[in-house]
Coordinates of C-alpha atoms and ligand atoms in Angstrom, one line a residue:
M1 CA 7.9 -22.8 -0.9
S2 CA 4.7 -21.3 -2.1
L3 CA 2.9 -19.5 0.7
T4 CA -0.9 -20.0 1.0
L5 CA -3.3 -17.7 2.6
E6 CA -4.4 -20.5 5.0
T7 CA -0.9 -20.8 6.4
I8 CA -0.8 -17.0 7.1
I9 CA -4.3 -17.0 8.6
S10 CA -3.6 -20.0 10.8
L11 CA -0.2 -18.6 12.1
A12 CA -1.8 -15.2 12.7
K13 CA -4.5 -16.8 14.8
R14 CA -2.3 -19.3 16.6
R15 CA 0.3 -16.8 17.7
G16 CA -2.1 -13.9 18.4
F17 CA -1.7 -11.6 15.5
V18 CA -5.2 -11.5 14.1
F19 CA -8.5 -13.0 15.3
Q20 CA -11.8 -13.1 13.6
S21 CA -14.1 -10.4 15.0
S22 CA -16.6 -11.6 17.6
E23 CA -15.5 -15.2 16.8
V24 CA -17.5 -16.7 19.7
Y25 CA -20.7 -15.7 17.9
G26 CA -19.6 -17.1 14.7
G27 CA -17.6 -14.1 13.5
L28 CA -18.7 -11.0 11.6
N29 CA -17.8 -11.0 7.9
G30 CA -15.2 -8.5 6.9
C31 CA -14.0 -7.5 10.3
W32 CA -10.9 -8.7 12.2
D33 CA -9.4 -8.1 15.6
F34 CA -5.7 -7.5 16.2
G35 CA -4.3 -9.7 19.0
P36 CA -1.3 -9.0 21.3
L37 CA 1.3 -9.3 18.6
G38 CA -0.9 -7.9 15.8
V39 CA -1.6 -4.7 17.6
E40 CA 2.1 -4.2 18.2
L41 CA 2.9 -4.8 14.5
L42 CA 0.1 -2.5 13.4
R43 CA 1.3 0.3 15.7
N44 CA 4.8 -0.1 14.5
I45 CA 3.7 0.2 10.9
K46 CA 1.7 3.3 11.7
E47 CA 4.5 4.7 13.7
Q48 CA 7.0 4.3 10.9
W49 CA 4.6 5.9 8.4
W50 CA 3.9 8.8 10.8
R51 CA 7.6 9.4 11.3
A52 CA 8.3 9.2 7.6
M53 CA 5.6 11.7 6.9
T54 CA 5.8 14.2 9.8
L55 CA 9.5 14.2 10.8
R56 CA 10.2 16.6 7.9
D57 CA 9.8 20.3 7.2
D58 CA 6.7 20.3 5.1
I59 CA 4.0 18.0 6.5
E60 CA 1.6 18.5 9.4
G61 CA -0.5 15.8 11.1
L62 CA -4.3 15.7 11.7
D63 CA -6.8 13.5 13.3
A64 CA -10.3 14.3 12.0
A65 CA -13.6 12.8 13.3
I66 CA -14.9 9.7 11.6
L67 CA -18.4 11.2 11.4
M68 CA -18.6 14.2 9.2
H69 CA -21.2 16.6 7.9
P70 CA -23.2 14.7 5.3
R71 CA -22.6 17.4 2.7
T72 CA -18.9 16.3 2.7
W73 CA -19.9 13.2 0.9
E74 CA -22.0 15.0 -1.6
A75 CA -19.2 17.3 -2.4
S76 CA -16.7 14.4 -2.6
G77 CA -18.9 12.5 -5.0
H78 CA -19.3 9.5 -2.7
V79 CA -23.1 9.8 -2.3
E80 CA -23.6 9.7 -6.0
Q81 CA -20.7 7.6 -7.2
F82 CA -19.1 5.5 -4.5
A83 CA -21.0 2.4 -5.6
D84 CA -20.0 -1.0 -7.0
P85 CA -22.0 -2.9 -9.6
M86 CA -23.6 -6.0 -8.0
I87 CA -25.2 -9.1 -9.5
D88 CA -27.0 -12.1 -7.9
N89 CA -27.3 -15.6 -9.1
R90 CA -30.9 -16.8 -8.6
T91 CA -30.0 -20.5 -8.2
S92 CA -27.2 -20.2 -5.7
K93 CA -28.3 -16.9 -4.1
A94 CA -24.6 -15.9 -4.3
R95 CA -23.9 -12.2 -4.8
Y96 CA -20.9 -10.8 -6.7
R97 CA -19.3 -7.6 -7.7
A98 CA -20.0 -7.7 -11.4
D99 CA -16.6 -6.4 -12.4
T100 CA -14.9 -9.0 -10.2
L101 CA -17.0 -11.8 -11.6
I102 CA -15.9 -10.8 -15.1
E103 CA -12.3 -10.4 -14.1
E104 CA -12.2 -13.9 -12.6
F105 CA -13.8 -15.4 -15.7
I106 CA -11.1 -13.7 -17.8
E107 CA -8.5 -15.3 -15.5
R108 CA -10.0 -18.7 -16.0
L109 CA -10.0 -18.2 -19.8
R110 CA -6.3 -17.3 -19.7
A111 CA -5.6 -20.4 -17.5
K112 CA -7.2 -22.5 -20.3
G113 CA -5.0 -20.7 -22.9
K114 CA -8.0 -18.8 -24.5
H115 CA -6.0 -15.6 -24.7
E116 CA -7.9 -14.0 -27.6
Q117 CA -11.3 -14.3 -26.0
A118 CA -9.8 -13.1 -22.7
D119 CA -8.2 -10.0 -24.4
L120 CA -11.5 -9.1 -26.0
L121 CA -13.4 -9.3 -22.7
D122 CA -10.7 -7.4 -20.9
Q123 CA -11.1 -4.6 -23.5
R124 CA -14.8 -4.5 -23.0
L125 CA -14.4 -4.5 -19.2
R126 CA -12.1 -1.5 -19.3
T127 CA -14.7 0.6 -21.0
A128 CA -17.7 -0.6 -19.0
Q129 CA -19.3 2.1 -17.0
T130 CA -23.0 1.4 -16.5
A131 CA -24.9 -1.5 -14.9
D132 CA -26.2 -2.4 -18.4
D133 CA -22.6 -2.5 -19.8
Y134 CA -21.6 -5.1 -17.1
Y135 CA -24.8 -7.1 -17.6
A136 CA -24.3 -7.2 -21.3
I137 CA -20.8 -8.6 -20.9
I138 CA -21.9 -11.3 -18.4
I139 CA -24.8 -12.4 -20.7
E140 CA -23.0 -12.3 -24.0
A141 CA -19.9 -14.0 -22.7
Q142 CA -22.2 -16.6 -21.0
I143 CA -20.4 -16.3 -17.7
P144 CA -21.6 -19.1 -15.3
D145 CA -22.0 -18.7 -11.6
P146 CA -18.8 -20.3 -10.1
V147 CA -21.0 -21.8 -7.3
S148 CA -24.1 -23.2 -9.1
G149 CA -22.7 -23.2 -12.7
T150 CA -26.0 -21.7 -13.9
R151 CA -26.5 -18.4 -15.8
D152 CA -29.6 -17.5 -14.0
W153 CA -28.6 -13.9 -13.3
T154 CA -30.5 -10.9 -11.9
P155 CA -29.9 -7.5 -13.6
V156 CA -26.8 -5.6 -12.4
R157 CA -27.5 -2.9 -9.8
Y158 CA -25.3 -0.3 -8.2
F159 CA -24.8 -0.5 -4.5
N160 CA -23.4 2.4 -2.4
L161 CA -20.6 1.2 -0.2
M162 CA -21.0 3.8 2.6
F163 CA -22.4 2.7 5.9
K164 CA -25.3 4.9 7.0
T165 CA -26.3 5.7 10.5
Y166 CA -28.2 8.5 12.3
V167 CA -27.1 11.2 14.7
G168 CA -29.4 11.9 17.6
P169 CA -32.5 9.9 18.7
V170 CA -34.6 10.4 15.6
E171 CA -34.1 8.0 12.7
D172 CA -35.0 10.5 10.0
S173 CA -33.5 11.2 6.6
S174 CA -32.4 14.6 7.8
N175 CA -30.2 13.0 10.5
I176 CA -28.3 10.6 8.2
V177 CA -24.5 10.5 8.6
Y178 CA -22.0 8.1 7.1
L179 CA -19.1 6.3 8.5
R180 CA -16.3 7.7 6.5
P181 CA -15.2 5.5 3.6
E182 CA -11.8 7.2 3.4
T183 CA -9.8 9.6 5.7
A184 CA -8.9 12.0 2.9
Q185 CA -12.0 14.2 3.1
G186 CA -11.2 15.1 6.7
I187 CA -8.0 16.5 5.4
F188 CA -9.6 18.5 2.5
V189 CA -12.2 20.1 4.7
N190 CA -9.5 21.2 7.2
F191 CA -7.2 22.5 4.5
K192 CA -7.7 26.2 5.5
N193 CA -7.7 25.5 9.3
V194 CA -4.3 23.8 9.0
L195 CA -2.9 26.4 6.6
D196 CA -3.9 29.3 8.7
S197 CA -3.0 27.8 12.1
S198 CA 0.4 26.5 11.0
R199 CA 1.2 29.5 8.8
R200 CA 2.3 27.1 6.0
K201 CA 3.4 28.0 2.5
L202 CA 3.1 25.7 -0.5
P203 CA 4.1 23.0 -1.0
F204 CA 3.0 21.4 2.2
G205 CA 1.1 18.2 3.2
I206 CA -1.3 17.0 5.8
A207 CA -1.0 13.4 7.0
Q208 CA -3.6 11.4 8.8
I209 CA -4.1 7.8 10.1
G210 CA -7.5 6.5 10.9
K211 CA -10.3 4.0 10.5
A212 CA -12.4 3.9 7.3
F213 CA -15.5 1.8 6.6
R214 CA -16.8 0.3 3.4
N215 CA -19.7 -2.0 3.0
E216 CA -17.9 -4.2 0.5
I217 CA -20.0 -6.6 -1.5
N218 CA -17.5 -9.4 -1.3
T219 CA -15.0 -9.2 1.6
K220 CA -12.1 -11.5 0.8
Y221 CA -8.5 -12.6 1.2
F222 CA -8.2 -12.1 5.0
L223 CA -7.3 -8.4 5.7
Y224 CA -7.1 -7.5 2.0
R225 CA -10.7 -6.5 1.6
T226 CA -12.5 -5.8 4.8
R227 CA -15.5 -3.7 5.8
E228 CA -13.6 -1.9 8.6
F229 CA -10.0 -1.0 8.0
E230 CA -7.4 1.6 8.7
Q231 CA -5.8 4.0 6.2
M232 CA -2.8 6.2 6.3
E233 CA -3.3 9.1 3.9
M234 CA -1.3 12.2 3.0
Q235 CA -2.5 15.1 0.8
Y236 CA 0.3 17.2 -0.6
F237 CA -0.8 20.7 -1.7
I238 CA 1.1 22.2 -4.5
R239 CA 1.1 25.0 -7.1
P240 CA -0.7 24.1 -10.3
G241 CA 1.9 23.2 -12.9
T242 CA 4.2 21.3 -10.5
E243 CA 2.0 18.2 -10.3
S244 CA 4.1 15.9 -12.5
E245 CA 7.3 16.7 -10.5
Y246 CA 5.6 16.0 -7.2
F247 CA 3.8 12.9 -8.4
D248 CA 7.1 11.4 -9.5
Y249 CA 8.7 12.4 -6.2
W250 CA 5.9 10.8 -4.0
R251 CA 5.8 7.7 -6.1
E252 CA 9.5 7.2 -5.5
Q253 CA 9.3 8.1 -1.8
R254 CA 6.5 5.7 -1.1
F255 CA 8.0 2.8 -3.0
Q256 CA 11.3 3.3 -1.1
W257 CA 9.4 3.4 2.2
F258 CA 8.3 -0.3 1.7
L259 CA 11.8 -1.2 0.7
S260 CA 13.3 0.6 3.7
L261 CA 11.1 -1.6 6.0
G262 CA 12.5 -4.8 4.6
M263 CA 10.1 -5.6 1.7
R264 CA 11.9 -7.4 -1.1
E265 CA 11.8 -5.6 -4.4
E266 CA 10.6 -8.6 -6.3
M267 CA 7.5 -8.6 -4.2
L268 CA 6.5 -5.1 -5.2
R269 CA 5.6 -3.4 -8.5
L270 CA 4.2 -0.1 -9.7
K271 CA 1.0 -0.3 -11.8
P272 CA -0.2 2.8 -13.5
H273 CA -4.0 3.1 -13.8
D274 CA -5.5 2.3 -17.2
K275 CA -8.6 4.4 -16.5
L276 CA -8.1 7.8 -14.9
A277 CA -10.9 9.8 -13.1
H278 CA -11.9 12.7 -15.3
Y279 CA -10.1 15.2 -13.0
A280 CA -7.0 13.2 -12.4
T281 CA -3.7 13.7 -14.3
A282 CA -1.9 10.6 -13.1
A283 CA -2.4 7.6 -10.8
V284 CA -0.3 4.6 -9.9
D285 CA -0.7 1.8 -7.5
I286 CA 2.0 0.1 -5.5
E287 CA 1.2 -3.6 -5.7
F288 CA 2.3 -6.4 -3.5
K289 CA 2.6 -10.1 -4.6
F290 CA 0.1 -11.7 -2.2
P291 CA -0.4 -15.5 -2.1
F292 CA -3.5 -15.0 -4.2
G293 CA -1.7 -12.7 -6.8
W294 CA -0.8 -9.1 -7.2
G295 CA -2.9 -6.6 -5.3
E296 CA -2.9 -2.9 -4.5
I297 CA -1.5 -1.8 -1.2
E298 CA -1.1 1.9 -1.9
G299 CA -2.4 4.4 -4.4
I300 CA -0.6 7.6 -5.5
H301 CA -2.9 10.1 -7.3
S302 CA -2.5 13.4 -8.9
R303 CA -6.0 14.9 -8.3
T304 CA -5.6 18.6 -9.5
D305 CA -7.8 21.0 -7.5
Y306 CA -10.9 18.8 -7.8
D307 CA -11.4 18.1 -4.1
L308 CA -10.8 21.6 -2.8
R309 CA -12.8 23.1 -5.6
R310 CA -15.8 20.8 -4.9
H311 CA -15.7 21.7 -1.2
Q312 CA -15.5 25.4 -2.1
E313 CA -18.6 25.0 -4.2
Y314 CA -20.6 22.9 -1.7
S315 CA -19.7 24.9 1.4
G316 CA -19.6 28.4 0.0
K317 CA -16.3 28.9 1.8
R318 CA -13.1 29.9 0.1
F319 CA -10.4 27.3 -0.4
E320 CA -7.9 29.6 -2.1
Y321 CA -4.3 30.1 -1.3
T322 CA -2.6 33.5 -1.6
D323 CA 0.9 33.4 -2.8
P324 CA 2.8 35.4 -0.1
F325 CA 5.3 36.8 -2.7
T326 CA 3.2 37.6 -5.7
G327 CA -0.3 38.0 -4.1
E328 CA -1.7 35.6 -6.7
K329 CA -4.7 33.6 -5.6
F330 CA -5.4 30.0 -6.7
I331 CA -6.8 26.7 -5.5
P332 CA -3.9 24.3 -4.9
Y333 CA -3.4 21.1 -6.7
V334 CA -3.1 17.8 -4.7
I335 CA -0.9 14.8 -4.8
E336 CA -2.4 12.1 -2.6
T337 CA -0.7 9.0 -1.2
S338 CA -3.2 6.5 0.3
V339 CA -2.2 3.3 1.9
G340 CA -4.1 0.7 3.9
A341 CA -2.4 0.2 7.3
T342 CA -4.2 -3.1 7.8
R343 CA -3.8 -4.2 4.2
S344 CA -0.1 -3.4 4.3
L345 CA 0.1 -5.3 7.6
M346 CA -1.0 -8.3 5.7
A347 CA 1.6 -7.6 3.0
F348 CA 4.4 -7.2 5.7
L349 CA 3.3 -10.5 7.3
C350 CA 3.3 -12.4 4.0
G351 CA 6.6 -10.8 2.9
A352 CA 8.3 -11.7 6.1
Y353 CA 7.2 -15.4 6.1
A354 CA 9.8 -18.0 5.4
E355 CA 10.2 -21.7 6.0
E356 CA 13.7 -23.1 6.0
E357 CA 16.0 -25.8 7.2
A358 CA 17.7 -25.1 10.5
P359 CA 20.1 -27.2 12.5
T360 CA 18.9 -28.8 15.8
A361 CA 20.9 -29.2 19.0
D362 CA 21.7 -32.8 18.2
G363 CA 23.2 -32.1 14.8
K364 CA 20.1 -32.9 12.7
T365 CA 18.0 -30.5 10.7
E366 CA 14.4 -29.4 11.0
V367 CA 12.2 -27.0 9.2
R368 CA 11.8 -23.7 11.0
T369 CA 9.1 -21.0 10.4
V370 CA 10.5 -17.5 10.6
L371 CA 9.0 -14.1 10.2
R372 CA 11.8 -11.9 8.9
F373 CA 10.3 -8.6 10.1
H374 CA 12.4 -5.5 9.9
P375 CA 13.5 -4.8 13.5
L376 CA 11.5 -1.6 13.5
L377 CA 8.3 -3.5 12.7
A378 CA 8.9 -6.7 14.8
P379 CA 6.2 -6.8 17.5
V380 CA 8.7 -8.2 20.1
K381 CA 12.3 -7.0 19.8
I382 CA 14.1 -9.2 22.2
A383 CA 13.5 -12.5 24.1
V384 CA 15.4 -13.2 27.3
L385 CA 15.9 -16.9 28.0
P386 CA 17.6 -18.5 31.0
L387 CA 19.3 -21.7 29.7
V388 CA 18.0 -23.6 32.8
N389 CA 15.7 -22.7 35.6
K390 CA 18.3 -23.1 38.4
E391 CA 21.9 -22.2 39.5
G392 CA 21.0 -18.5 39.7
M393 CA 20.2 -18.2 36.0
P394 CA 16.6 -17.1 36.4
E395 CA 17.5 -14.3 38.8
R396 CA 20.2 -13.0 36.5
A397 CA 17.9 -13.3 33.5
E398 CA 15.0 -11.6 35.2
A399 CA 17.3 -8.6 36.1
I400 CA 18.4 -8.3 32.4
Y401 CA 14.8 -8.7 31.2
R402 CA 13.6 -5.9 33.5
D403 CA 16.3 -3.6 32.3
L404 CA 15.6 -4.3 28.6
Q405 CA 11.9 -4.1 28.9
R406 CA 12.0 -0.5 30.0
R407 CA 13.1 0.4 26.5
W408 CA 11.9 -2.3 24.2
K409 CA 9.0 -4.8 23.9
T410 CA 10.8 -7.9 25.4
Q411 CA 9.5 -11.3 26.3
Y412 CA 10.8 -13.6 29.0
D413 CA 10.6 -17.3 28.3
D414 CA 11.9 -20.1 30.5
S415 CA 9.8 -23.1 29.4
G416 CA 11.0 -25.9 27.3
A417 CA 14.3 -26.8 25.6
I418 CA 16.3 -23.8 24.4
G419 CA 15.9 -24.9 20.7
R420 CA 12.1 -24.9 21.1
R421 CA 12.2 -21.4 22.6
Y422 CA 14.3 -20.1 19.7
R423 CA 11.7 -21.5 17.3
R424 CA 8.9 -19.9 19.1
Q425 CA 10.6 -16.5 18.8
D426 CA 11.5 -17.1 15.2
E427 CA 7.9 -17.8 14.4
I428 CA 6.8 -14.4 15.7
G429 CA 9.7 -12.6 14.2
T430 CA 11.7 -11.6 17.3
P431 CA 15.0 -10.3 15.9
Y432 CA 17.2 -11.2 19.0
C433 CA 17.3 -13.7 21.7
V434 CA 19.5 -13.2 24.8
T435 CA 20.5 -16.4 26.6
I436 CA 21.8 -16.5 30.1
D437 CA 23.9 -19.6 30.8
G438 CA 26.6 -20.9 33.2
Q439 CA 29.2 -18.6 31.8
T440 CA 27.1 -15.6 32.5
L441 CA 27.4 -16.2 36.2
Q442 CA 31.2 -16.5 35.9
D443 CA 32.1 -13.6 33.6
G444 CA 28.9 -11.6 33.1
T445 CA 28.6 -12.3 29.4
V446 CA 25.4 -13.6 27.6
T447 CA 24.8 -14.9 24.1
V448 CA 22.9 -12.8 21.6
R449 CA 21.4 -14.9 18.8
D450 CA 20.4 -13.3 15.6
R451 CA 17.1 -14.5 14.1
D452 CA 18.1 -14.5 10.5
S453 CA 21.6 -15.8 10.5
M454 CA 21.0 -17.9 13.7
L455 CA 24.6 -16.9 14.7
Q456 CA 25.4 -16.3 18.3
Q457 CA 27.8 -13.9 19.8
R458 CA 28.9 -13.4 23.4
L459 CA 28.5 -9.9 24.8
P460 CA 28.9 -8.5 28.3
A461 CA 25.5 -8.1 29.8
D462 CA 26.2 -4.5 30.7
R463 CA 26.7 -3.7 27.0
L464 CA 23.3 -4.9 25.9
I465 CA 21.5 -1.6 26.0
E466 CA 24.2 0.0 23.9
Y467 CA 24.2 -2.9 21.4
F468 CA 20.4 -3.0 21.0
S469 CA 20.1 0.8 20.8
E470 CA 22.3 0.4 17.7
V471 CA 20.8 -2.6 16.0
L472 CA 17.1 -1.9 16.7
S473 CA 17.1 1.7 15.6
S474 CA 17.2 1.3 11.8
Ligands
LIG1 P1 -9.7 -1.5 -4.2 O1 -9.7 -1.3 -5.7 O2 -8.7 -2.6 -3.8 O3 -11.0 -1.6 -3.5 P2 -9.4 1.3 -3.9 O4 -8.7 1.6 -5.2 O5 -10.9 1.5 -3.8 O6 -9.0 -0.2 -3.6 P3 -8.5 3.4 -2.4 O7 -9.8 4.0 -2.2 O8 -7.5 4.0 -3.3 O9 -8.6 1.9 -2.7 O10 -7.9 3.2 -0.9 C1 -6.6 3.3 -0.6 C2 -6.0 2.2 0.1 O11 -6.9 1.8 1.2 C3 -5.9 0.9 -0.7 O12 -4.7 0.9 -1.4 C4 -5.9 -0.2 0.4 O13 -4.6 -0.3 0.9 C5 -6.8 0.4 1.4 N1 -8.2 -0.2 1.3 C6 -9.2 0.2 0.5 N2 -10.3 -0.5 0.6 C7 -9.9 -1.5 1.6 C8 -10.7 -2.5 2.2 N3 -11.9 -2.8 1.8 N4 -10.0 -3.3 3.1 C9 -8.8 -3.0 3.5 N5 -8.0 -2.0 2.9 C10 -8.6 -1.2 2.0

């Protein structure tokens, strides 16, 4: 089975994971809403990340405001440099990110077997830095517009991705603020506050989950590139000289985190960056194999003391750390782990999707769709199903449902044939179904069906809490 993006988008909508933002008005490009199941899945992902980060000795949490002093973004380099090269085609009026236009052309060359030409262009793309560099590549390689087929291009211009707005009633340049394009700067500017208030010693980290906004030129691939999204970032502050040790450590930790939540290893890969920022000593992406190809879900970066030093320079405040043993003063180095919560939700959704043959009640087979979410991520953990709506079964099922629901997200479903109800739960990734049947009324046992193996076992109803506490906790 080869999974398409359309299949995922349509399942996500049909079952209430993700809806287009303000759909009734035709939608807003690059924005999505999380429905009843999507919001549970997203919260579970964030919860697992938060636990992995903060249930340890050396990391504190933070929740900084989205709006920050505009100087923050001058210090971070975003005002000057957080821009993508953009080009328009005059015939089709289509707008592209110049680097993406070239990348996609290279892909098409490779698909046609023109590897030599593709390699040459790839080489040039890697070293391109200015608008003129990108323009020269597009013109010299005679790249056509994928929509109109013409080469009637405007010059390449840089376009800043930060959303601008104003604080207060006056729309004046002195009142400009930006919606943060990343959560990291909230951590950097609070470095001293956290250090002093928590009396931390190096190495230690600060973790944060929150919304970020980027006015992307081309939003695409569903939740992959959106204009509003959520990030989970952690900055780990260390002594200079230990960066390579901690970079390796965090790369490993983060890769394992995805595996521990059920992602299959063949769907993940580590991709070191070809081009490093001038201040960085190492950078690697964790990539996931999406239906459209490999794409970054997390970046791990060794950023030296660049960010804290810049804030020291721009704010005039000291960002130094004093070693409590030696009295030595220095600006800590940083290892950053930065993952999209919403982009990784899409990866977890795609990674969990399977279609397979399953037996029906009358001995035939049918194709079932199943989301094999890890139990910790599954939006609904248990479904309670009375076999029939009579003979005391609904009352018994309802009592069991109420009991389970106090602890776990549980659904009650009594409509339709039992096989159909199992399929509905499989399709949203519910790991367990509890069925109440005739025997329940006689001996107090129920069947517990496992989503993946489809095997059923009988358990005493009064042991369900104990059983689920075990199987749903890891
Ligand atoms: P890309 O090259 O894909 O634009 P980036 O290298 O700019 O990503 P970072 O700034 O390192 O990304 O952001 C860290 C993480 O935030 C990414 O790995 C991704 O998961 C998420 N992210 C970044 N931009 C977006 C976006 N527009 N939509 C959804 N998630 C995003």
